[in-house]
Tab-separated table of C-alpha atoms in Angstrom:
chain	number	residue	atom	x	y	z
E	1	UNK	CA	188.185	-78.944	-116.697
E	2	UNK	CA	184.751	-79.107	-118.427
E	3	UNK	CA	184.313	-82.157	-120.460
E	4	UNK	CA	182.307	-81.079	-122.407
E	5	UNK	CA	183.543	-77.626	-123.034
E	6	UNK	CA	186.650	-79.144	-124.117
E	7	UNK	CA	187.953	-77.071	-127.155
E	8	UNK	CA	191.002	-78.621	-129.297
E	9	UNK	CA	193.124	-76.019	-127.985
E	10	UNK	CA	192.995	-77.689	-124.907
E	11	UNK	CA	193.204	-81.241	-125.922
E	12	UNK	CA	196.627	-80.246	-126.951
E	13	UNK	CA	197.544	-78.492	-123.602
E	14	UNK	CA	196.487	-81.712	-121.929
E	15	UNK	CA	198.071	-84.066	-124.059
E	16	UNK	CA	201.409	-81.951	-123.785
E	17	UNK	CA	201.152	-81.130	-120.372
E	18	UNK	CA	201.186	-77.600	-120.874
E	19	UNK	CA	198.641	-74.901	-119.642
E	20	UNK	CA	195.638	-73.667	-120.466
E	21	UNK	CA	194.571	-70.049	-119.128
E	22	UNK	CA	190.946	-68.637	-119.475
E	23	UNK	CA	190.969	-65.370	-119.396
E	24	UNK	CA	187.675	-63.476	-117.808
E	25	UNK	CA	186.466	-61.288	-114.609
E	26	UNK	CA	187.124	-64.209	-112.735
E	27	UNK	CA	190.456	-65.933	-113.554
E	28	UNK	CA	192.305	-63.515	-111.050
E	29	UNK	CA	194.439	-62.791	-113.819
E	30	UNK	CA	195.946	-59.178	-113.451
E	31	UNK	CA	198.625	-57.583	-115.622
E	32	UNK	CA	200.224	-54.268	-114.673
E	33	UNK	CA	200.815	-52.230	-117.628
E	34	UNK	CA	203.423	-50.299	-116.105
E	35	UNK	CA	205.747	-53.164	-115.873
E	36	UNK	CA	209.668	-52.956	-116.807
E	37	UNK	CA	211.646	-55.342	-118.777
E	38	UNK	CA	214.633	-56.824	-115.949
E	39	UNK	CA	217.325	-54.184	-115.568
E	40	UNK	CA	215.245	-51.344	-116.761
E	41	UNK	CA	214.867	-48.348	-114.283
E	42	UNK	CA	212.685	-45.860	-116.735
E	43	UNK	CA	210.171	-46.576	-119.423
E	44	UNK	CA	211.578	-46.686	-122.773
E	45	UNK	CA	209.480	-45.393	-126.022
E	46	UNK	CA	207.981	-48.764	-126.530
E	47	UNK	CA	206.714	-49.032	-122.901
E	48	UNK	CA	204.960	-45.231	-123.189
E	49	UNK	CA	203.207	-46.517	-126.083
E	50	UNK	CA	201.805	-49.345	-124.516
E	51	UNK	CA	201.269	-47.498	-121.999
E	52	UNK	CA	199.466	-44.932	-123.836
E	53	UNK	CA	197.681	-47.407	-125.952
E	54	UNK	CA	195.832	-49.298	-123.323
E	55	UNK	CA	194.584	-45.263	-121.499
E	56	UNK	CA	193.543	-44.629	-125.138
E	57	UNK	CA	191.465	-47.730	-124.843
E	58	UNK	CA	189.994	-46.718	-121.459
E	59	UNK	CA	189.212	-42.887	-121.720
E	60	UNK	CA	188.426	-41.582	-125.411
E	61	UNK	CA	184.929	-41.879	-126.335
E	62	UNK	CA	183.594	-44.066	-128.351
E	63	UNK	CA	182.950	-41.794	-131.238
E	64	UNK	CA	186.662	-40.830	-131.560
E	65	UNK	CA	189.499	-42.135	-132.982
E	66	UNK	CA	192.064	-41.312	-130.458
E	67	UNK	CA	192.521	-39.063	-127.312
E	68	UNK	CA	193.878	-35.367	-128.525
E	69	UNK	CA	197.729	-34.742	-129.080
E	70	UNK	CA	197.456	-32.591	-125.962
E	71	UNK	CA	196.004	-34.956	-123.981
E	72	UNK	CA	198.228	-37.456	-124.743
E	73	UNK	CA	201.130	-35.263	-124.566
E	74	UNK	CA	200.127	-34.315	-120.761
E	75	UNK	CA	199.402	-38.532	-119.818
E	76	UNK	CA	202.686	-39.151	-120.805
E	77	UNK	CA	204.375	-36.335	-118.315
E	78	UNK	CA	201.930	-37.884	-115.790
E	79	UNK	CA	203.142	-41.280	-116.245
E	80	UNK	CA	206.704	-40.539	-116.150
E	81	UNK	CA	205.531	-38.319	-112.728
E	82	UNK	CA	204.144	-41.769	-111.703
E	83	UNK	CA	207.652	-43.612	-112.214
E	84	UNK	CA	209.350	-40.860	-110.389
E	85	UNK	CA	207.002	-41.076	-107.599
E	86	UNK	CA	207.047	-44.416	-107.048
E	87	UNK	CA	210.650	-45.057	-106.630
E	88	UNK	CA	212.176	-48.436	-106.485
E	89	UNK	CA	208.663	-49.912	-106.863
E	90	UNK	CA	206.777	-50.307	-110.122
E	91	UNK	CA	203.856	-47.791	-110.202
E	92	UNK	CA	200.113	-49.033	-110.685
E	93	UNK	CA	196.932	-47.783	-112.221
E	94	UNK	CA	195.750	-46.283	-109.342
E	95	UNK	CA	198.815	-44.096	-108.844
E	96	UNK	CA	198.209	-42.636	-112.259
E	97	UNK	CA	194.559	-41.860	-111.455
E	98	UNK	CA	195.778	-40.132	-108.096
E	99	UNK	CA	198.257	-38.141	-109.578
E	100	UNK	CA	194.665	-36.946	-112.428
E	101	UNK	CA	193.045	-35.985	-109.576
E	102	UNK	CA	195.080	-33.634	-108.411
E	103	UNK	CA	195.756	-32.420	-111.986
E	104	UNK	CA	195.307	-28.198	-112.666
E	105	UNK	CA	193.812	-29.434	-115.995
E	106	UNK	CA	190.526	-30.280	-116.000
E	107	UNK	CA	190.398	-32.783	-118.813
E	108	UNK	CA	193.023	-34.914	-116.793
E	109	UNK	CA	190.940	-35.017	-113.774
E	110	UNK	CA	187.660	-35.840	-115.635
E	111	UNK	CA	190.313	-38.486	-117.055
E	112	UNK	CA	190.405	-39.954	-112.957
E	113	UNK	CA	187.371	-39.614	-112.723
E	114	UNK	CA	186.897	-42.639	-115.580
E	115	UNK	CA	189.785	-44.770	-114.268
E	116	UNK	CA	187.298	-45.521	-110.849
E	117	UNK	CA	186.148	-48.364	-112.949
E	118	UNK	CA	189.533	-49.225	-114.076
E	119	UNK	CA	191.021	-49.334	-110.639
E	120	UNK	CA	190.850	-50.692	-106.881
E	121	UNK	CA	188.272	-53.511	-106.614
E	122	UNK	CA	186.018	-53.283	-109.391
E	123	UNK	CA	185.795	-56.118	-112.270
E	124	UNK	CA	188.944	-54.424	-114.431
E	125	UNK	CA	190.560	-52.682	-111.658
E	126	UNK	CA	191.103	-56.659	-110.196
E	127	UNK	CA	192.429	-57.399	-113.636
E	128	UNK	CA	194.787	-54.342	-114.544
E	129	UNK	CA	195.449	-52.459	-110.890
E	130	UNK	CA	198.527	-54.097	-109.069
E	131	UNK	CA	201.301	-56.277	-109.404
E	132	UNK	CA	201.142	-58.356	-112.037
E	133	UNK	CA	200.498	-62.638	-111.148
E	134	UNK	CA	201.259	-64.078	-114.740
E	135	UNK	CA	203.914	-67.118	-114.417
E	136	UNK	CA	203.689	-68.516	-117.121
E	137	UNK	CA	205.857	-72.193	-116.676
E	138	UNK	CA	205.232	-74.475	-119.006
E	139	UNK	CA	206.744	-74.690	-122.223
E	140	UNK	CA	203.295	-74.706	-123.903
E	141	UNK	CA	200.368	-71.763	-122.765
E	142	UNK	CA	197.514	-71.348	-124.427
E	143	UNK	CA	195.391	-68.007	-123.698
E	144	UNK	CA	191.726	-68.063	-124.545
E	145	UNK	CA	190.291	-64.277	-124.226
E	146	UNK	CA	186.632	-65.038	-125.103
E	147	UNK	CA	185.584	-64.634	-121.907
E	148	UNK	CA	186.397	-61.155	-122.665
E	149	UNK	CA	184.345	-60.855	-125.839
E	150	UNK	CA	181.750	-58.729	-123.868
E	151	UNK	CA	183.772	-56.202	-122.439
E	152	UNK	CA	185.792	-55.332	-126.300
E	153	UNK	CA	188.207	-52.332	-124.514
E	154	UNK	CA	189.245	-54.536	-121.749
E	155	UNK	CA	189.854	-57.533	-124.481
E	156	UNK	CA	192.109	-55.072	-126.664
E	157	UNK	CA	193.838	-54.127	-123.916
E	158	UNK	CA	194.713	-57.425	-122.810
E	159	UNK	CA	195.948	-58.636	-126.368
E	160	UNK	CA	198.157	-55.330	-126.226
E	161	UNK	CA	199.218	-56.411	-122.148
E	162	UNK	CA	199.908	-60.431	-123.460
E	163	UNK	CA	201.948	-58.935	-126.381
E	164	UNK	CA	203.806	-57.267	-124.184
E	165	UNK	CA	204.185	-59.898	-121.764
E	166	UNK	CA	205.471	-62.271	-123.796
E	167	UNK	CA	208.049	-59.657	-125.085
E	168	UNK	CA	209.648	-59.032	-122.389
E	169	UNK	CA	209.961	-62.667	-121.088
E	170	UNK	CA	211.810	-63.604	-124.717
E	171	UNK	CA	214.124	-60.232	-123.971
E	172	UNK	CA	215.060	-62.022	-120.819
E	173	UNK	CA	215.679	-65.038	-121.981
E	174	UNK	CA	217.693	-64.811	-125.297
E	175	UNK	CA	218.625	-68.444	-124.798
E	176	UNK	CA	215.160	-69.532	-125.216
E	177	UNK	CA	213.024	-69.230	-128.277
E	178	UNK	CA	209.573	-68.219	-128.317
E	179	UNK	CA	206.743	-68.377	-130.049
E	180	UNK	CA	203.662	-66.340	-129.922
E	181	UNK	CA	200.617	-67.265	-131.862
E	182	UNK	CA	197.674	-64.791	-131.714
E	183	UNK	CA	194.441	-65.951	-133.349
E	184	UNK	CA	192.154	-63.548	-135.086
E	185	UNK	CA	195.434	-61.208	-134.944
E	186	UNK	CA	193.813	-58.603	-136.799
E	187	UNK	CA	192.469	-57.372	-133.159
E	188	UNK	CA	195.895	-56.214	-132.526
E	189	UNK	CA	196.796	-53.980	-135.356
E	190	UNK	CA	193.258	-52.326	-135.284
E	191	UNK	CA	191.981	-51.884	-131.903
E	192	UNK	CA	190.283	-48.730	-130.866
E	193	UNK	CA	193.631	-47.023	-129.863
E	194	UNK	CA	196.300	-45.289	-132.794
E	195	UNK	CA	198.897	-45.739	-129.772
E	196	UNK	CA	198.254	-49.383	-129.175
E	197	UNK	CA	198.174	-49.839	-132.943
E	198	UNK	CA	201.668	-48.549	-133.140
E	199	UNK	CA	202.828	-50.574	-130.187
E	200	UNK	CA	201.801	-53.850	-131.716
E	201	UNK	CA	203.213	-52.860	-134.923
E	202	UNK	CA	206.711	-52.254	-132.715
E	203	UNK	CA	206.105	-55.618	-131.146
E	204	UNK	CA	205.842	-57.321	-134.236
E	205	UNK	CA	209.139	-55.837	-136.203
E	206	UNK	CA	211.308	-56.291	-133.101
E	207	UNK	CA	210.182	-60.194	-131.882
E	208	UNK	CA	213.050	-61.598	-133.996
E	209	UNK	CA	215.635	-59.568	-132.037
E	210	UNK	CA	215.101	-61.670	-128.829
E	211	UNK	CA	215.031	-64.654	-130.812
E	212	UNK	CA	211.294	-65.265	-131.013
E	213	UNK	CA	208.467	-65.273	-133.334
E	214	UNK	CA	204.960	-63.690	-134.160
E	215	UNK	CA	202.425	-65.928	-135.880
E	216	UNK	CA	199.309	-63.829	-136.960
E	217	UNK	CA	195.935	-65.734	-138.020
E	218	UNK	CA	193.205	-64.315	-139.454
E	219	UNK	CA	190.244	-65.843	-141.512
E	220	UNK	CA	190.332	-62.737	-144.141
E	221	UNK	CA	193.627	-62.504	-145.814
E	222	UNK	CA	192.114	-58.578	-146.357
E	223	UNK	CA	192.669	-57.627	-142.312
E	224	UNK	CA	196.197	-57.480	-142.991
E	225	UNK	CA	196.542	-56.352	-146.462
E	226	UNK	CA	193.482	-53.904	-146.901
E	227	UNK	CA	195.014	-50.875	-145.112
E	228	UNK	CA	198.379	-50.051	-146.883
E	229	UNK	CA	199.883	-48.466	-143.973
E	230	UNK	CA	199.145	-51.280	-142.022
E	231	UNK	CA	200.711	-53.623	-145.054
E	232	UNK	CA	203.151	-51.466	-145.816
E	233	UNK	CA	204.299	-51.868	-141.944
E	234	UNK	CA	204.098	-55.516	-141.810
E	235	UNK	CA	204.599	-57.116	-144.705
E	236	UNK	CA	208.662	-56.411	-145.298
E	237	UNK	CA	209.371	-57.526	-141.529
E	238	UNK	CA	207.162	-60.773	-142.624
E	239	UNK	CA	209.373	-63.725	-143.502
E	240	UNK	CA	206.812	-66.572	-144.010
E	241	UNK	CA	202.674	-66.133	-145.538
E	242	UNK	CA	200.574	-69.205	-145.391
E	243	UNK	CA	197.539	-69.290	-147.421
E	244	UNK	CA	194.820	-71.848	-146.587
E	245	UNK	CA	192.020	-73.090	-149.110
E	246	UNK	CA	189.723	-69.821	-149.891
E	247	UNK	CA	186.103	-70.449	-149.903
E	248	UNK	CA	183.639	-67.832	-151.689
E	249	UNK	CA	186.039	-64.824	-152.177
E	250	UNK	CA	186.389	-62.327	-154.738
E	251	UNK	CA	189.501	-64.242	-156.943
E	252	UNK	CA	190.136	-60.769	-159.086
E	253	UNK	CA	190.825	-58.624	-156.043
E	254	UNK	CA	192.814	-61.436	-154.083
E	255	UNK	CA	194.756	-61.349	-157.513
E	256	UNK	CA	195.511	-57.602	-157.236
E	257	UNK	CA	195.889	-57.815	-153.357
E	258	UNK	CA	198.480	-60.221	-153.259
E	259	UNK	CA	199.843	-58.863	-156.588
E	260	UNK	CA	200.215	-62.138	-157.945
E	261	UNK	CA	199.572	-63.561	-161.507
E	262	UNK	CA	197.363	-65.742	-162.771
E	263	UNK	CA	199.178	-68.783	-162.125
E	264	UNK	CA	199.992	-68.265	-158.569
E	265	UNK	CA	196.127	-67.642	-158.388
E	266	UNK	CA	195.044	-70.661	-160.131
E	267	UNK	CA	197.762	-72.853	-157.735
E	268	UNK	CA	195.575	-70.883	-154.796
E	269	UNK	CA	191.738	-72.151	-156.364
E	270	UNK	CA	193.779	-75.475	-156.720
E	271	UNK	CA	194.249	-76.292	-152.540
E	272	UNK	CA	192.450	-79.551	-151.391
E	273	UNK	CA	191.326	-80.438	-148.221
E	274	UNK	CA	190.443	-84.387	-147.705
E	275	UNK	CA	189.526	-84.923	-143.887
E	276	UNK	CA	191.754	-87.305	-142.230
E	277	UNK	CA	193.969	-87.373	-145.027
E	278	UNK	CA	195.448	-83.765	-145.906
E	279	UNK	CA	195.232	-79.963	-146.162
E	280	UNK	CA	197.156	-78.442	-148.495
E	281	UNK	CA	198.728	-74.674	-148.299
E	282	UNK	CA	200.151	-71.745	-150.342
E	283	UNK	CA	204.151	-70.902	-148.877
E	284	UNK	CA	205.476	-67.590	-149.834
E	285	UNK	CA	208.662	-67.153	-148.555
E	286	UNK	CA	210.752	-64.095	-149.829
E	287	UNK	CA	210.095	-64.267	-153.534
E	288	UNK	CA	209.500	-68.129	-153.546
E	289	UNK	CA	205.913	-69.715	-153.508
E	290	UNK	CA	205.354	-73.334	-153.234
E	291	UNK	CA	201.707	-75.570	-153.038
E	292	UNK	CA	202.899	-77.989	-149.551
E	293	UNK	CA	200.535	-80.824	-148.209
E	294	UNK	CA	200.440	-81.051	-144.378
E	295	UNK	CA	199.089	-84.883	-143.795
E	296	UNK	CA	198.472	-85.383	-139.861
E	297	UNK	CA	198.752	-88.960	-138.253
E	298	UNK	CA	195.985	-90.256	-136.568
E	299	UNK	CA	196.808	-89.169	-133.056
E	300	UNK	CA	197.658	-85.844	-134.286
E	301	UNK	CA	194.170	-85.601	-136.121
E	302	UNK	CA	192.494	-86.882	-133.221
E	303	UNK	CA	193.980	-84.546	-130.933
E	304	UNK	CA	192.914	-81.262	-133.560
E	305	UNK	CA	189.597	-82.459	-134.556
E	306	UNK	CA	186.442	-80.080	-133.825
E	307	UNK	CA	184.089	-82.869	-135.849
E	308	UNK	CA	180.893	-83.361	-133.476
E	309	UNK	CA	180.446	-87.079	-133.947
E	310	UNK	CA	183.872	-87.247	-133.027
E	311	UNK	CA	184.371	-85.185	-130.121
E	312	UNK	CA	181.090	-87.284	-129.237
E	313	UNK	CA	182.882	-90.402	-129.444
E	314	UNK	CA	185.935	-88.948	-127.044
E	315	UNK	CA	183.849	-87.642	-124.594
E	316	UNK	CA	181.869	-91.203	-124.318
E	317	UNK	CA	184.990	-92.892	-123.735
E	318	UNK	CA	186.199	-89.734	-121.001
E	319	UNK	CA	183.258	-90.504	-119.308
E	320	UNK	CA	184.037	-94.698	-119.350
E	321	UNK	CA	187.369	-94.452	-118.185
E	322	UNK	CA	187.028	-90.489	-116.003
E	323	UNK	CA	190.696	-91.946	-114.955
E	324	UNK	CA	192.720	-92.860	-118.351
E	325	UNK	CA	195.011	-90.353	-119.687
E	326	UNK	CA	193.850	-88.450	-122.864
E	327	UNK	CA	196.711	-89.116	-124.931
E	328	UNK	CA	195.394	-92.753	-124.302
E	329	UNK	CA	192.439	-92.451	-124.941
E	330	UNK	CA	192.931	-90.367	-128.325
E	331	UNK	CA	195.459	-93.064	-129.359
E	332	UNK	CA	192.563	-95.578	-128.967
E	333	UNK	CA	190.391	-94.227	-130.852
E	334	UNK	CA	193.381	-93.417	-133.870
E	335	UNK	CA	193.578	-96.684	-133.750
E	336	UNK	CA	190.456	-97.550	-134.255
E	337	UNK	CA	189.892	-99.739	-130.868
E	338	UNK	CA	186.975	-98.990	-129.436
């Protein structure tokens, strides 16, 4: 692990012995989008979204919204040709782009045509094109996709793919809860493709039913609330909002966004922050809002702070003692020992 790459994400991976996966060309990372949940035989609705979603991603251009009904209407017969084909195994990218190939239409084999650089050995193929190698075994992960923020289809696609992923391991494992946190979650509900759209508006309605949550984090409380259709979708299948301090916003339209009144909004301009002390929240639960204050402990601050002088002081001390635990060394320095 770079020391001095060390992000606060992965502090708390380290100190909770959990893992820590960056994603990019070279993680040999792969998920298969044509995956089945355990004891499934056929792709259900959900699954042809996805499914659908991620090609959308791959072959319409970028000037366009979506591929055209027809197109999509012959992908999906070609991906349920794929299942049938395959038999007891689980079909791949490349199977889809052989059966384009020898498509009579000539759309779908201008559509193959694009998938070379999707398939086989290239950079995505080596990410999307084969069995999938995610195992994920700890009881804390922690997924960082910025090594993707160059190539934005193949990111999308992945946040759709992980989505998915964690779906189906919480469907087969109802014993087990889950959480999924997904930071700057307004990437999911508006990526380049309608179908993925719909599919992580699916994921998000259903995660209860498996006994698992969706946290969704954005920086604009608009990316959520902005569309209608989009709020209109999300909101009523939302049971918790959290509102952080706002800082420079427009308080008349997050007034009419929110619907609130005036003294909801003036509890809102209210929220403190004192560093090292404690950050205080808006709750909306149902039709009950409350102002809570979160106050971390020192380790607990220690092991979330992203101040520079402070990360300079940990990394000092890393590079004194290369050998001492972190959790160690971020209780020393809580404690004000060094």
């Amino acid at each position: 692990m770079d020391r001095q790459r060390l992000q606060s994400s992965e502090k708390l991976i380290e100190v909770m012995d959990g893992e820590f996966i960056d994603l990019n060309l070279n993680s040999g990372i792969r998920l298969n989008m044509f995956d089945l949940e355990v004891g499934e035989t056929k792709p259900t609705a959900t699954k042809i979204k996805l499914i659908l979603g991620c090609l959308e991603l791959i072959l319409k251009d970028d000037d366009k919204i979506g591929l055209p009904k027809r197109d999509k209407g012959l992908l999906e017969e070609a991906i349920f040709t794929c299942y049938r084909k395959a038999g007891d195994r689980i079909p791949q990218l490349s199977d889809l782009r052989e059966i384009l190939r020898e498509h009579p239409v000539t759309d779908m084999r201008k559509y193959a045509d694009i998938l070379f650089s999707w398939t086989g050995e290239t950079a995505f193929g080596r990410m999307l094109d084969g069995p999938s190698n995610v195992k994920l075994t700890k009881d804390l992960v922690s997924i960082e996709v910025k090594g993707l923020e160059n190539y934005r289809d193949l990111k999308d696609i992945f946040l759709l793919l992980l989505t998915s992923y964690i779906k189906d391991e919480a469907a087969s494992d109802l014993a087990r809860p889950y959480l999924l946190i997904v930071d700057e979650a307004q990437r999911l509900f508006k990526s380049g493709s309608p179908m993925g759209r719909e599919f992580a508006i699916d994921s998000f309605r259903v995660f209860r039913k498996y006994n698992a949550g969706i946290w969704c984090i954005s920086q604009n409380y608009k990316d959520f609330l902005s569309d209608p259709d989009l709020a209109d979708s999300l909101m009523p299948n939302t049971t918790s909002v959290f509102i952080l301090r706002q800082r420079k916003i427009d308080w008349n339209d997050f007034k009419e966004t929110f619907d609130f009144d005036d003294a909801v909004v003036e509890a809102a301009k209210s929220l403190e922050i004192v560093k090292r002390k404690f950050s205080e929240f808006l709750l909306i639960q149902d039709e009950n809002i409350a102002v809570l204050r979160l106050e971390s402990d020192p380790l607990s601050y220690r092991i979330c702070t992203t101040d520079g002088n402070e990360k300079s002081e940990e990394n000092a001390l890393r590079e004194k003692y290369p050998d001492r635990p972190l959790v160690e060394i971020l209780n020393e320095l809580a404690q004000g020992n060094t």
